[in-house]
Amino acid sequence: MSSSTAEHMTWHQAHHAVDGVMVHPSDGEAWKRFNSVHPHFSAESRNVRLGLCTDGFNPFGSFAAPYSCWPVILTVYNLPPGMCMRQEFMFLSTRLMNNKKRLMNSFAK
């Protein structure tokens, strides 16, 4: 990590939320709940908080095709909104390939 990026890793701690407006995951109830359940972790603002994201799509562009692909992406939530969703801070951890016919057969059993 570069020194210019490292200085932004504590942004979530210093930023002040406006009531009723969520501009970053740190403004949400889940973040606040995590802080209360894990006070030792949240006491150090440099501890890295990661988000796990996924969204399936059909790699062949047809809904009738029996395959789908689910990329699983890690994002760094310590960074400000303008940075945490940029491509250089999103990491493809794995991708799940799925045959819909085989999946449907496994549900039918």
PDB file of C-alpha atoms in Angstrom:
ATOM      1  CA  MET A   1       0.000   0.000   0.000  1.00  0.00           C
ATOM      2  CA  SER A   2       1.330   3.422  -0.867  1.00  0.00           C
ATOM      3  CA  SER A   3       1.711   6.169   1.716  1.00  0.00           C
ATOM      4  CA  SER A   4      -0.910   8.268  -0.095  1.00  0.00           C
ATOM      5  CA  THR A   5      -3.435   5.430   0.251  1.00  0.00           C
ATOM      6  CA  ALA A   6      -2.454   4.630   3.849  1.00  0.00           C
ATOM      7  CA  GLU A   7      -3.428   8.106   5.045  1.00  0.00           C
ATOM      8  CA  HIS A   8      -7.018   7.451   3.872  1.00  0.00           C
ATOM      9  CA  MET A   9      -7.368   4.142   5.768  1.00  0.00           C
ATOM     10  CA  THR A  10      -8.681   5.920   8.911  1.00  0.00           C
ATOM     11  CA  TRP A  11     -11.195   8.066   7.016  1.00  0.00           C
ATOM     12  CA  HIS A  12     -14.161   6.085   8.378  1.00  0.00           C
ATOM     13  CA  GLN A  13     -13.203   7.046  11.957  1.00  0.00           C
ATOM     14  CA  ALA A  14     -12.789  10.787  11.311  1.00  0.00           C
ATOM     15  CA  HIS A  15     -15.788  11.291   9.013  1.00  0.00           C
ATOM     16  CA  HIS A  16     -18.966  12.724  10.540  1.00  0.00           C
ATOM     17  CA  ALA A  17     -22.267  11.255   9.369  1.00  0.00           C
ATOM     18  CA  VAL A  18     -25.342  13.373   8.695  1.00  0.00           C
ATOM     19  CA  ASP A  19     -28.450  11.922  10.386  1.00  0.00           C
ATOM     20  CA  GLY A  20     -30.630  10.051   7.922  1.00  0.00           C
ATOM     21  CA  VAL A  21     -28.049  10.120   5.109  1.00  0.00           C
ATOM     22  CA  MET A  22     -25.882   7.086   4.387  1.00  0.00           C
ATOM     23  CA  VAL A  23     -22.890   7.918   2.202  1.00  0.00           C
ATOM     24  CA  HIS A  24     -20.614   5.110   3.413  1.00  0.00           C
ATOM     25  CA  PRO A  25     -21.075   1.729   5.161  1.00  0.00           C
ATOM     26  CA  SER A  26     -19.676   3.326   8.349  1.00  0.00           C
ATOM     27  CA  ASP A  27     -22.904   5.373   8.531  1.00  0.00           C
ATOM     28  CA  GLY A  28     -25.028   2.224   8.772  1.00  0.00           C
ATOM     29  CA  GLU A  29     -26.457   0.394  11.761  1.00  0.00           C
ATOM     30  CA  ALA A  30     -24.521  -2.807  10.960  1.00  0.00           C
ATOM     31  CA  TRP A  31     -21.190  -0.954  11.270  1.00  0.00           C
ATOM     32  CA  LYS A  32     -22.241   0.572  14.603  1.00  0.00           C
ATOM     33  CA  ARG A  33     -23.444  -2.810  15.865  1.00  0.00           C
ATOM     34  CA  PHE A  34     -20.146  -4.434  14.860  1.00  0.00           C
ATOM     35  CA  ASN A  35     -18.283  -1.710  16.803  1.00  0.00           C
ATOM     36  CA  SER A  36     -20.334  -2.393  19.932  1.00  0.00           C
ATOM     37  CA  VAL A  37     -19.930  -6.190  19.698  1.00  0.00           C
ATOM     38  CA  HIS A  38     -16.188  -6.016  18.917  1.00  0.00           C
ATOM     39  CA  PRO A  39     -14.833  -2.984  20.813  1.00  0.00           C
ATOM     40  CA  HIS A  40     -11.249  -4.289  20.818  1.00  0.00           C
ATOM     41  CA  PHE A  41     -11.202  -4.438  17.003  1.00  0.00           C
ATOM     42  CA  SER A  42     -12.968  -1.105  16.487  1.00  0.00           C
ATOM     43  CA  ALA A  43     -10.685   0.726  18.945  1.00  0.00           C
ATOM     44  CA  GLU A  44      -7.902   0.708  16.331  1.00  0.00           C
ATOM     45  CA  SER A  45      -9.121   2.641  13.278  1.00  0.00           C
ATOM     46  CA  ARG A  46      -6.359   1.172  11.078  1.00  0.00           C
ATOM     47  CA  ASN A  47      -7.788  -2.351  11.344  1.00  0.00           C
ATOM     48  CA  VAL A  48      -8.912  -3.256   7.836  1.00  0.00           C
ATOM     49  CA  ARG A  49     -12.629  -3.764   7.249  1.00  0.00           C
ATOM     50  CA  LEU A  50     -13.537  -5.754   4.177  1.00  0.00           C
ATOM     51  CA  GLY A  51     -16.808  -6.154   2.353  1.00  0.00           C
ATOM     52  CA  LEU A  52     -17.703  -9.279   0.410  1.00  0.00           C
ATOM     53  CA  CYS A  53     -19.727  -8.577  -2.744  1.00  0.00           C
ATOM     54  CA  THR A  54     -21.170 -10.832  -5.413  1.00  0.00           C
ATOM     55  CA  ASP A  55     -23.566 -10.554  -8.338  1.00  0.00           C
ATOM     56  CA  GLY A  56     -24.355 -13.303 -10.792  1.00  0.00           C
ATOM     57  CA  PHE A  57     -24.528 -12.945 -14.540  1.00  0.00           C
ATOM     58  CA  ASN A  58     -24.796 -15.176 -17.575  1.00  0.00           C
ATOM     59  CA  PRO A  59     -21.438 -15.235 -19.392  1.00  0.00           C
ATOM     60  CA  PHE A  60     -23.109 -16.059 -22.723  1.00  0.00           C
ATOM     61  CA  GLY A  61     -25.640 -13.199 -22.648  1.00  0.00           C
ATOM     62  CA  SER A  62     -28.709 -15.427 -22.919  1.00  0.00           C
ATOM     63  CA  PHE A  63     -31.069 -16.205 -20.062  1.00  0.00           C
ATOM     64  CA  ALA A  64     -31.803 -19.581 -21.692  1.00  0.00           C
ATOM     65  CA  ALA A  65     -28.149 -20.692 -21.409  1.00  0.00           C
ATOM     66  CA  PRO A  66     -27.654 -23.207 -18.581  1.00  0.00           C
ATOM     67  CA  TYR A  67     -24.592 -21.476 -17.059  1.00  0.00           C
ATOM     68  CA  SER A  68     -24.060 -18.560 -14.730  1.00  0.00           C
ATOM     69  CA  CYS A  69     -20.983 -16.925 -13.223  1.00  0.00           C
ATOM     70  CA  TRP A  70     -20.729 -15.367  -9.758  1.00  0.00           C
ATOM     71  CA  PRO A  71     -17.609 -13.257  -9.146  1.00  0.00           C
ATOM     72  CA  VAL A  72     -16.825 -12.779  -5.450  1.00  0.00           C
ATOM     73  CA  ILE A  73     -15.163  -9.420  -4.832  1.00  0.00           C
ATOM     74  CA  LEU A  74     -13.521  -8.041  -1.683  1.00  0.00           C
ATOM     75  CA  THR A  75     -13.690  -4.289  -1.110  1.00  0.00           C
ATOM     76  CA  VAL A  76     -11.834  -2.206   1.485  1.00  0.00           C
ATOM     77  CA  TYR A  77     -14.401  -0.240   3.512  1.00  0.00           C
ATOM     78  CA  ASN A  78     -11.853   1.814   5.463  1.00  0.00           C
ATOM     79  CA  LEU A  79     -11.426   4.111   2.466  1.00  0.00           C
ATOM     80  CA  PRO A  80     -13.652   7.107   1.613  1.00  0.00           C
ATOM     81  CA  PRO A  81     -16.609   6.526  -0.763  1.00  0.00           C
ATOM     82  CA  GLY A  82     -14.748   7.925  -3.754  1.00  0.00           C
ATOM     83  CA  MET A  83     -11.946   5.410  -3.271  1.00  0.00           C
ATOM     84  CA  CYS A  84     -13.474   2.209  -1.877  1.00  0.00           C
ATOM     85  CA  MET A  85     -15.468   1.511  -5.040  1.00  0.00           C
ATOM     86  CA  ARG A  86     -12.636   2.181  -7.498  1.00  0.00           C
ATOM     87  CA  GLN A  87     -11.310  -0.784  -9.446  1.00  0.00           C
ATOM     88  CA  GLU A  88      -7.836  -0.695  -7.889  1.00  0.00           C
ATOM     89  CA  PHE A  89      -9.365  -1.279  -4.423  1.00  0.00           C
ATOM     90  CA  MET A  90     -11.649  -4.167  -5.471  1.00  0.00           C
ATOM     91  CA  PHE A  91     -10.107  -7.631  -5.403  1.00  0.00           C
ATOM     92  CA  LEU A  92     -11.529 -10.611  -7.264  1.00  0.00           C
ATOM     93  CA  SER A  93     -11.125 -13.357  -4.667  1.00  0.00           C
ATOM     94  CA  THR A  94     -12.859 -16.160  -6.554  1.00  0.00           C
ATOM     95  CA  ARG A  95     -15.545 -16.810  -9.080  1.00  0.00           C
ATOM     96  CA  LEU A  96     -18.232 -19.428  -8.820  1.00  0.00           C
ATOM     97  CA  MET A  97     -19.292 -21.124 -12.038  1.00  0.00           C
ATOM     98  CA  ASN A  98     -22.701 -22.729 -12.022  1.00  0.00           C
ATOM     99  CA  ASN A  99     -24.581 -25.073 -14.318  1.00  0.00           C
ATOM    100  CA  LYS A 100     -28.261 -24.186 -13.729  1.00  0.00           C
ATOM    101  CA  LYS A 101     -29.491 -27.610 -14.854  1.00  0.00           C
ATOM    102  CA  ARG A 102     -27.243 -29.384 -12.329  1.00  0.00           C
ATOM    103  CA  LEU A 103     -28.284 -26.893  -9.633  1.00  0.00           C
ATOM    104  CA  MET A 104     -31.986 -27.477 -10.309  1.00  0.00           C
ATOM    105  CA  ASN A 105     -31.451 -31.264 -10.200  1.00  0.00           C
ATOM    106  CA  SER A 106     -29.773 -30.976  -6.792  1.00  0.00           C
ATOM    107  CA  PHE A 107     -32.788 -29.021  -5.450  1.00  0.00           C
ATOM    108  CA  ALA A 108     -35.212 -31.625  -6.831  1.00  0.00           C
ATOM    109  CA  LYS A 109     -33.593 -34.484  -4.854  1.00  0.00           C
TER     110      LYS A 109
END
